[in-house]
Amino acid sequence: MTKKELIFLGPPACGKGTQTNKLAEYLHFPHVDTGSLLRAEIKGETEAGKEAKGYIDKGQLVPVELVSRIIKNRLSQDDCKNGYILDGYPRSVEQAEELEKMNAEIDNGGDTKFIAVYFDIDTSILVERIVNRRSCPVCGEIYNLEFKPPKVAEHCDKDGAELTQRKDDTREVAQSRFDTYNKETAPLVEYYTKKGVLKSIDANGTIDEVWERLLEVIK
Ligand code: AMP
């Protein structure tokens, strides 16, 4: 069986998290989301979490060694052997090269298909999206107070938990996250285009519209 390695690129709040949560359920693949893994390390007050916190609070990338170690551990686990959805990694050319090394070691010559999906979106709406974003601390479901509000105010539709707002979802930190994205992550679009593995989708529109476009490109 061909293993499917799916990675996702796009600016902060482009809808990757919402779509990749859905896709993980649909394909029965693990959803490996570096931002959530790092936030779990912070919550658990681990050494990695303590190191990462300062960078996250400023909207900068955490050091490549730290994030790559966490990702390699996760991708080596048994539930990733048929495929995985990687959301938020790689975020720089250096990380993309790390991922290639990791995959070569983990896959060990097995049959794999690698696809990088790029969410192409009008960025002018994204800061508003970020400040209105809330998420469920239990299941990870993402809401937006304006575009996708929960049925009961401030509570998750799936499990009733009280929704939380990410500490870095403020206007100031958002601006710095966009700057980091433009400088470090945007060059990956060209990087994967040159390798012939990039699939670009129009990420403007409703969740259902983007979902249909996503299904077309990951076949
Ligand atoms: P996200 O949840 O994907 O928006 O990520 C939140 C924050 O976690 C980012 O602003 C970075 O500080 C950090 N982070 C997430 N993924 C990475 C990564 N691949 N490399 C470095 N830092 C990351």
PDB file of C-alpha atoms and ligand atoms in Angstrom:
ATOM      1  CA  MET A   1       0.000   0.000   0.000  1.00  0.00           C
ATOM      2  CA  THR A   2       1.298   3.462  -0.914  1.00  0.00           C
ATOM      3  CA  LYS A   3       1.862   5.677   2.113  1.00  0.00           C
ATOM      4  CA  LYS A   4       0.430   9.199   1.711  1.00  0.00           C
ATOM      5  CA  GLU A   5       2.405  12.087   3.183  1.00  0.00           C
ATOM      6  CA  LEU A   6       0.317  15.253   3.046  1.00  0.00           C
ATOM      7  CA  ILE A   7       1.662  18.611   4.119  1.00  0.00           C
ATOM      8  CA  PHE A   8      -0.164  21.951   4.179  1.00  0.00           C
ATOM      9  CA  LEU A   9       1.064  25.455   3.502  1.00  0.00           C
ATOM     10  CA  GLY A  10      -0.632  28.804   3.841  1.00  0.00           C
ATOM     11  CA  PRO A  11      -0.640  31.998   5.905  1.00  0.00           C
ATOM     12  CA  PRO A  12      -1.895  32.088   9.516  1.00  0.00           C
ATOM     13  CA  ALA A  13      -5.668  31.468   9.764  1.00  0.00           C
ATOM     14  CA  CYS A  14      -6.013  30.474   6.092  1.00  0.00           C
ATOM     15  CA  GLY A  15      -8.281  27.589   7.148  1.00  0.00           C
ATOM     16  CA  LYS A  16      -5.667  24.827   7.188  1.00  0.00           C
ATOM     17  CA  GLY A  17      -6.535  23.725  10.737  1.00  0.00           C
ATOM     18  CA  THR A  18     -10.265  23.428  10.032  1.00  0.00           C
ATOM     19  CA  GLN A  19      -9.756  21.546   6.766  1.00  0.00           C
ATOM     20  CA  THR A  20      -6.989  19.256   8.007  1.00  0.00           C
ATOM     21  CA  ASN A  21      -9.025  18.285  11.116  1.00  0.00           C
ATOM     22  CA  LYS A  22     -11.815  17.261   8.752  1.00  0.00           C
ATOM     23  CA  LEU A  23      -9.444  15.504   6.358  1.00  0.00           C
ATOM     24  CA  ALA A  24      -7.821  13.488   9.144  1.00  0.00           C
ATOM     25  CA  GLU A  25     -11.243  12.117  10.131  1.00  0.00           C
ATOM     26  CA  TYR A  26     -12.121  11.431   6.502  1.00  0.00           C
ATOM     27  CA  LEU A  27      -8.890   9.601   5.614  1.00  0.00           C
ATOM     28  CA  HIS A  28      -8.368   8.045   9.079  1.00  0.00           C
ATOM     29  CA  PHE A  29      -4.899   9.528   9.176  1.00  0.00           C
ATOM     30  CA  PRO A  30      -3.358  11.197  12.220  1.00  0.00           C
ATOM     31  CA  HIS A  31      -3.496  14.983  12.217  1.00  0.00           C
ATOM     32  CA  VAL A  32      -0.051  16.148  13.233  1.00  0.00           C
ATOM     33  CA  ASP A  33      -0.272  19.838  14.030  1.00  0.00           C
ATOM     34  CA  THR A  34       2.956  21.398  15.266  1.00  0.00           C
ATOM     35  CA  GLY A  35       1.262  24.426  16.845  1.00  0.00           C
ATOM     36  CA  SER A  36      -0.958  22.146  18.986  1.00  0.00           C
ATOM     37  CA  LEU A  37       1.957  19.848  19.849  1.00  0.00           C
ATOM     38  CA  LEU A  38       3.963  22.869  21.003  1.00  0.00           C
ATOM     39  CA  ARG A  39       1.047  24.304  22.981  1.00  0.00           C
ATOM     40  CA  ALA A  40       0.677  20.890  24.706  1.00  0.00           C
ATOM     41  CA  GLU A  41       4.373  21.039  25.664  1.00  0.00           C
ATOM     42  CA  ILE A  42       3.812  24.524  27.124  1.00  0.00           C
ATOM     43  CA  LYS A  43       0.769  23.347  29.068  1.00  0.00           C
ATOM     44  CA  GLY A  44       2.715  20.366  30.395  1.00  0.00           C
ATOM     45  CA  GLU A  45       5.541  22.741  31.437  1.00  0.00           C
ATOM     46  CA  THR A  46       8.149  20.492  29.782  1.00  0.00           C
ATOM     47  CA  GLU A  47      11.663  21.694  28.946  1.00  0.00           C
ATOM     48  CA  ALA A  48      10.648  21.906  25.262  1.00  0.00           C
ATOM     49  CA  GLY A  49       7.552  23.904  26.197  1.00  0.00           C
ATOM     50  CA  LYS A  50       9.552  26.352  28.288  1.00  0.00           C
ATOM     51  CA  GLU A  51      11.947  26.913  25.399  1.00  0.00           C
ATOM     52  CA  ALA A  52       9.188  27.283  22.807  1.00  0.00           C
ATOM     53  CA  LYS A  53       6.967  29.674  24.748  1.00  0.00           C
ATOM     54  CA  GLY A  54       8.982  32.863  24.215  1.00  0.00           C
ATOM     55  CA  TYR A  55       9.074  32.367  20.450  1.00  0.00           C
ATOM     56  CA  ILE A  56       5.367  31.540  20.159  1.00  0.00           C
ATOM     57  CA  ASP A  57       4.354  34.541  22.263  1.00  0.00           C
ATOM     58  CA  LYS A  58       6.278  36.778  19.858  1.00  0.00           C
ATOM     59  CA  GLY A  59       4.965  35.120  16.698  1.00  0.00           C
ATOM     60  CA  GLN A  60       8.400  33.802  15.718  1.00  0.00           C
ATOM     61  CA  LEU A  61       9.437  30.311  14.689  1.00  0.00           C
ATOM     62  CA  VAL A  62      10.719  28.084  17.473  1.00  0.00           C
ATOM     63  CA  PRO A  63      14.210  26.705  16.777  1.00  0.00           C
ATOM     64  CA  VAL A  64      14.367  24.073  14.063  1.00  0.00           C
ATOM     65  CA  GLU A  65      16.064  21.406  16.246  1.00  0.00           C
ATOM     66  CA  LEU A  66      13.298  21.561  18.822  1.00  0.00           C
ATOM     67  CA  VAL A  67      10.364  21.362  16.434  1.00  0.00           C
ATOM     68  CA  SER A  68      12.042  18.762  14.199  1.00  0.00           C
ATOM     69  CA  ARG A  69      12.687  16.486  17.194  1.00  0.00           C
ATOM     70  CA  ILE A  70       9.016  16.649  18.188  1.00  0.00           C
ATOM     71  CA  ILE A  71       7.868  15.962  14.629  1.00  0.00           C
ATOM     72  CA  LYS A  72      10.273  13.074  14.081  1.00  0.00           C
ATOM     73  CA  ASN A  73       9.027  11.406  17.260  1.00  0.00           C
ATOM     74  CA  ARG A  74       5.446  11.802  16.162  1.00  0.00           C
ATOM     75  CA  LEU A  75       5.916  10.650  12.541  1.00  0.00           C
ATOM     76  CA  SER A  76       7.807   7.555  13.700  1.00  0.00           C
ATOM     77  CA  GLN A  77       4.784   6.293  15.621  1.00  0.00           C
ATOM     78  CA  ASP A  78       2.878   3.318  14.323  1.00  0.00           C
ATOM     79  CA  ASP A  79      -0.341   5.204  13.507  1.00  0.00           C
ATOM     80  CA  CYS A  80       1.562   7.233  10.849  1.00  0.00           C
ATOM     81  CA  LYS A  81       2.659   4.190   8.868  1.00  0.00           C
ATOM     82  CA  ASN A  82      -0.093   4.421   6.202  1.00  0.00           C
ATOM     83  CA  GLY A  83       0.037   8.184   5.992  1.00  0.00           C
ATOM     84  CA  TYR A  84      -0.175  11.424   7.893  1.00  0.00           C
ATOM     85  CA  ILE A  85      -1.458  14.957   7.658  1.00  0.00           C
ATOM     86  CA  LEU A  86       1.169  17.455   8.651  1.00  0.00           C
ATOM     87  CA  ASP A  87      -0.177  20.879   9.517  1.00  0.00           C
ATOM     88  CA  GLY A  88       2.268  23.685  10.334  1.00  0.00           C
ATOM     89  CA  TYR A  89       5.473  21.844   9.432  1.00  0.00           C
ATOM     90  CA  PRO A  90       7.643  22.494   7.504  1.00  0.00           C
ATOM     91  CA  ARG A  91       7.597  26.254   7.948  1.00  0.00           C
ATOM     92  CA  SER A  92      10.954  27.054   6.345  1.00  0.00           C
ATOM     93  CA  VAL A  93      13.218  25.631   3.662  1.00  0.00           C
ATOM     94  CA  GLU A  94      15.496  24.340   6.404  1.00  0.00           C
ATOM     95  CA  GLN A  95      12.592  22.426   7.953  1.00  0.00           C
ATOM     96  CA  ALA A  96      11.586  21.069   4.524  1.00  0.00           C
ATOM     97  CA  GLU A  97      15.078  19.622   4.155  1.00  0.00           C
ATOM     98  CA  GLU A  98      14.824  18.140   7.657  1.00  0.00           C
ATOM     99  CA  LEU A  99      11.509  16.537   6.744  1.00  0.00           C
ATOM    100  CA  GLU A 100      13.049  14.907   3.677  1.00  0.00           C
ATOM    101  CA  LYS A 101      15.776  13.392   5.836  1.00  0.00           C
ATOM    102  CA  MET A 102      13.237  12.172   8.390  1.00  0.00           C
ATOM    103  CA  ASN A 103      10.990  10.633   5.756  1.00  0.00           C
ATOM    104  CA  ALA A 104      13.930   8.864   4.123  1.00  0.00           C
ATOM    105  CA  GLU A 105      14.837   7.300   7.487  1.00  0.00           C
ATOM    106  CA  ILE A 106      11.304   6.472   8.598  1.00  0.00           C
ATOM    107  CA  ASP A 107      10.033   5.168   5.223  1.00  0.00           C
ATOM    108  CA  ASN A 108      13.211   3.250   4.521  1.00  0.00           C
ATOM    109  CA  GLY A 109      12.648   2.921   0.762  1.00  0.00           C
ATOM    110  CA  GLY A 110       8.911   2.102   1.019  1.00  0.00           C
ATOM    111  CA  ASP A 111       6.361   3.278  -1.528  1.00  0.00           C
ATOM    112  CA  THR A 112       5.202   6.820  -0.676  1.00  0.00           C
ATOM    113  CA  LYS A 113       3.284   9.666  -2.262  1.00  0.00           C
ATOM    114  CA  PHE A 114       4.158  13.171  -1.046  1.00  0.00           C
ATOM    115  CA  ILE A 115       1.800  16.093  -1.697  1.00  0.00           C
ATOM    116  CA  ALA A 116       2.140  19.704  -0.525  1.00  0.00           C
ATOM    117  CA  VAL A 117      -1.200  21.538  -0.544  1.00  0.00           C
ATOM    118  CA  TYR A 118      -1.023  25.325  -0.667  1.00  0.00           C
ATOM    119  CA  PHE A 119      -4.011  27.365   0.569  1.00  0.00           C
ATOM    120  CA  ASP A 120      -4.065  30.386  -1.711  1.00  0.00           C
ATOM    121  CA  ILE A 121      -6.126  33.120  -0.028  1.00  0.00           C
ATOM    122  CA  ASP A 122      -6.804  36.841   0.044  1.00  0.00           C
ATOM    123  CA  THR A 123      -4.828  37.809   3.176  1.00  0.00           C
ATOM    124  CA  SER A 124      -6.712  41.060   3.863  1.00  0.00           C
ATOM    125  CA  ILE A 125      -9.445  39.193   5.806  1.00  0.00           C
ATOM    126  CA  LEU A 126      -7.139  37.095   7.942  1.00  0.00           C
ATOM    127  CA  VAL A 127      -6.382  39.381  10.880  1.00  0.00           C
ATOM    128  CA  GLU A 128     -10.127  39.698  11.613  1.00  0.00           C
ATOM    129  CA  ARG A 129     -10.396  35.943  11.354  1.00  0.00           C
ATOM    130  CA  ILE A 130      -7.586  35.514  13.858  1.00  0.00           C
ATOM    131  CA  VAL A 131      -9.023  37.814  16.526  1.00  0.00           C
ATOM    132  CA  ASN A 132     -12.424  36.100  16.247  1.00  0.00           C
ATOM    133  CA  ARG A 133     -10.977  32.595  16.457  1.00  0.00           C
ATOM    134  CA  ARG A 134     -11.788  30.308  19.387  1.00  0.00           C
ATOM    135  CA  SER A 135     -11.028  26.629  19.820  1.00  0.00           C
ATOM    136  CA  CYS A 136     -12.014  23.687  21.948  1.00  0.00           C
ATOM    137  CA  PRO A 137      -9.254  22.715  24.372  1.00  0.00           C
ATOM    138  CA  VAL A 138     -10.610  19.143  24.473  1.00  0.00           C
ATOM    139  CA  CYS A 139     -11.174  18.093  20.829  1.00  0.00           C
ATOM    140  CA  GLY A 140      -9.396  20.873  18.913  1.00  0.00           C
ATOM    141  CA  GLU A 141     -12.484  21.953  16.943  1.00  0.00           C
ATOM    142  CA  ILE A 142     -12.018  25.487  15.612  1.00  0.00           C
ATOM    143  CA  TYR A 143     -14.751  28.167  15.696  1.00  0.00           C
ATOM    144  CA  ASN A 144     -15.053  31.746  14.520  1.00  0.00           C
ATOM    145  CA  LEU A 145     -17.353  34.096  16.424  1.00  0.00           C
ATOM    146  CA  GLU A 146     -18.453  35.676  13.152  1.00  0.00           C
ATOM    147  CA  PHE A 147     -18.307  32.977  10.470  1.00  0.00           C
ATOM    148  CA  LYS A 148     -18.633  29.727  12.406  1.00  0.00           C
ATOM    149  CA  PRO A 149     -20.064  30.480  15.860  1.00  0.00           C
ATOM    150  CA  PRO A 150     -20.770  27.647  18.310  1.00  0.00           C
ATOM    151  CA  LYS A 151     -24.477  26.795  18.838  1.00  0.00           C
ATOM    152  CA  VAL A 152     -24.217  27.655  22.548  1.00  0.00           C
ATOM    153  CA  ALA A 153     -22.116  30.775  23.154  1.00  0.00           C
ATOM    154  CA  GLU A 154     -18.499  30.043  24.131  1.00  0.00           C
ATOM    155  CA  HIS A 155     -19.028  26.234  24.269  1.00  0.00           C
ATOM    156  CA  CYS A 156     -17.959  23.462  21.893  1.00  0.00           C
ATOM    157  CA  ASP A 157     -20.745  21.871  19.802  1.00  0.00           C
ATOM    158  CA  LYS A 158     -19.053  18.477  20.026  1.00  0.00           C
ATOM    159  CA  ASP A 159     -18.298  18.086  23.731  1.00  0.00           C
ATOM    160  CA  GLY A 160     -19.610  21.200  25.506  1.00  0.00           C
ATOM    161  CA  ALA A 161     -16.171  22.285  26.752  1.00  0.00           C
ATOM    162  CA  GLU A 162     -15.624  25.999  27.267  1.00  0.00           C
ATOM    163  CA  LEU A 163     -13.873  27.477  24.226  1.00  0.00           C
ATOM    164  CA  THR A 164     -10.536  29.208  24.606  1.00  0.00           C
ATOM    165  CA  GLN A 165      -8.678  31.879  22.679  1.00  0.00           C
ATOM    166  CA  ARG A 166      -5.049  31.337  21.757  1.00  0.00           C
ATOM    167  CA  LYS A 167      -2.683  33.708  23.500  1.00  0.00           C
ATOM    168  CA  ASP A 168      -1.027  34.546  20.166  1.00  0.00           C
ATOM    169  CA  ASP A 169      -4.368  35.353  18.456  1.00  0.00           C
ATOM    170  CA  THR A 170      -4.088  39.081  19.120  1.00  0.00           C
ATOM    171  CA  ARG A 171      -3.704  41.822  16.497  1.00  0.00           C
ATOM    172  CA  GLU A 172      -0.083  42.579  17.472  1.00  0.00           C
ATOM    173  CA  VAL A 173       1.180  38.992  17.508  1.00  0.00           C
ATOM    174  CA  ALA A 174      -0.809  38.225  14.338  1.00  0.00           C
ATOM    175  CA  GLN A 175       1.132  40.902  12.469  1.00  0.00           C
ATOM    176  CA  SER A 176       4.403  39.381  13.521  1.00  0.00           C
ATOM    177  CA  ARG A 177       3.164  35.891  12.507  1.00  0.00           C
ATOM    178  CA  PHE A 178       2.391  37.238   9.017  1.00  0.00           C
ATOM    179  CA  ASP A 179       5.861  38.765   8.771  1.00  0.00           C
ATOM    180  CA  THR A 180       7.409  35.435   9.818  1.00  0.00           C
ATOM    181  CA  TYR A 181       5.219  33.623   7.287  1.00  0.00           C
ATOM    182  CA  ASN A 182       6.236  35.915   4.427  1.00  0.00           C
ATOM    183  CA  LYS A 183       9.912  35.689   5.232  1.00  0.00           C
ATOM    184  CA  GLU A 184      10.332  32.039   6.237  1.00  0.00           C
ATOM    185  CA  THR A 185       7.386  29.988   4.985  1.00  0.00           C
ATOM    186  CA  ALA A 186       6.200  31.586   1.724  1.00  0.00           C
ATOM    187  CA  PRO A 187       9.415  30.509  -0.116  1.00  0.00           C
ATOM    188  CA  LEU A 188       8.237  26.910   0.303  1.00  0.00           C
ATOM    189  CA  VAL A 189       5.613  27.487  -2.388  1.00  0.00           C
ATOM    190  CA  GLU A 190       8.371  27.831  -4.957  1.00  0.00           C
ATOM    191  CA  TYR A 191      10.438  25.097  -3.323  1.00  0.00           C
ATOM    192  CA  TYR A 192       7.658  22.506  -3.708  1.00  0.00           C
ATOM    193  CA  THR A 193       6.600  23.810  -7.119  1.00  0.00           C
ATOM    194  CA  LYS A 194      10.118  23.113  -8.388  1.00  0.00           C
ATOM    195  CA  LYS A 195       9.940  19.607  -6.980  1.00  0.00           C
ATOM    196  CA  GLY A 196       6.638  19.092  -8.847  1.00  0.00           C
ATOM    197  CA  VAL A 197       4.656  18.146  -5.708  1.00  0.00           C
ATOM    198  CA  LEU A 198       2.685  21.357  -5.064  1.00  0.00           C
ATOM    199  CA  LYS A 199      -1.108  21.429  -5.400  1.00  0.00           C
ATOM    200  CA  SER A 200      -2.581  24.867  -5.004  1.00  0.00           C
ATOM    201  CA  ILE A 201      -6.207  25.419  -3.995  1.00  0.00           C
ATOM    202  CA  ASP A 202      -8.320  28.553  -3.858  1.00  0.00           C
ATOM    203  CA  ALA A 203      -8.889  28.896  -0.101  1.00  0.00           C
ATOM    204  CA  ASN A 204     -11.347  31.812  -0.390  1.00  0.00           C
ATOM    205  CA  GLY A 205     -14.988  30.886   0.226  1.00  0.00           C
ATOM    206  CA  THR A 206     -16.972  28.778   2.651  1.00  0.00           C
ATOM    207  CA  ILE A 207     -15.630  25.786   4.584  1.00  0.00           C
ATOM    208  CA  ASP A 208     -17.661  23.457   2.321  1.00  0.00           C
ATOM    209  CA  GLU A 209     -16.400  25.078  -0.894  1.00  0.00           C
ATOM    210  CA  VAL A 210     -12.765  24.790   0.184  1.00  0.00           C
ATOM    211  CA  TRP A 211     -13.366  21.193   1.320  1.00  0.00           C
ATOM    212  CA  GLU A 212     -14.595  20.188  -2.165  1.00  0.00           C
ATOM    213  CA  ARG A 213     -11.491  21.754  -3.754  1.00  0.00           C
ATOM    214  CA  LEU A 214      -9.244  19.995  -1.260  1.00  0.00           C
ATOM    215  CA  LEU A 215     -10.737  16.572  -1.990  1.00  0.00           C
ATOM    216  CA  GLU A 216     -10.041  17.097  -5.707  1.00  0.00           C
ATOM    217  CA  VAL A 217      -6.301  17.616  -5.197  1.00  0.00           C
ATOM    218  CA  ILE A 218      -5.492  14.919  -2.640  1.00  0.00           C
ATOM    219  CA  LYS A 219      -6.821  11.985  -4.708  1.00  0.00           C
TER     220      LYS A 219
HETATM  221  P1  AMP B   1       0.115  27.584  14.564  1.00  0.00           P
HETATM  222  O1  AMP B   1      -0.754  26.913  15.589  1.00  0.00           O
HETATM  223  O2  AMP B   1       0.413  26.682  13.413  1.00  0.00           O
HETATM  224  O3  AMP B   1      -0.391  28.934  14.148  1.00  0.00           O
HETATM  225  O4  AMP B   1       1.524  27.842  15.285  1.00  0.00           O
HETATM  226  C1  AMP B   1       1.614  28.674  16.421  1.00  0.00           C
HETATM  227  C2  AMP B   1       3.064  29.043  16.709  1.00  0.00           C
HETATM  228  O5  AMP B   1       3.822  27.853  17.006  1.00  0.00           O
HETATM  229  C3  AMP B   1       3.819  29.685  15.546  1.00  0.00           C
HETATM  230  O6  AMP B   1       3.589  31.085  15.477  1.00  0.00           O
HETATM  231  C4  AMP B   1       5.274  29.364  15.928  1.00  0.00           C
HETATM  232  O7  AMP B   1       5.747  30.203  16.961  1.00  0.00           O
HETATM  233  C5  AMP B   1       5.154  27.962  16.504  1.00  0.00           C
HETATM  234  N1  AMP B   1       5.327  26.926  15.456  1.00  0.00           N
HETATM  235  C6  AMP B   1       4.370  26.104  14.944  1.00  0.00           C
HETATM  236  N2  AMP B   1       4.874  25.304  13.997  1.00  0.00           N
HETATM  237  C7  AMP B   1       6.190  25.614  13.901  1.00  0.00           C
HETATM  238  C8  AMP B   1       7.268  25.153  13.093  1.00  0.00           C
HETATM  239  N3  AMP B   1       7.091  24.205  12.162  1.00  0.00           N
HETATM  240  N4  AMP B   1       8.478  25.710  13.273  1.00  0.00           N
HETATM  241  C9  AMP B   1       8.684  26.657  14.189  1.00  0.00           C
HETATM  242  N5  AMP B   1       7.724  27.162  14.957  1.00  0.00           N
HETATM  243  C10 AMP B   1       6.482  26.650  14.836  1.00  0.00           C
END
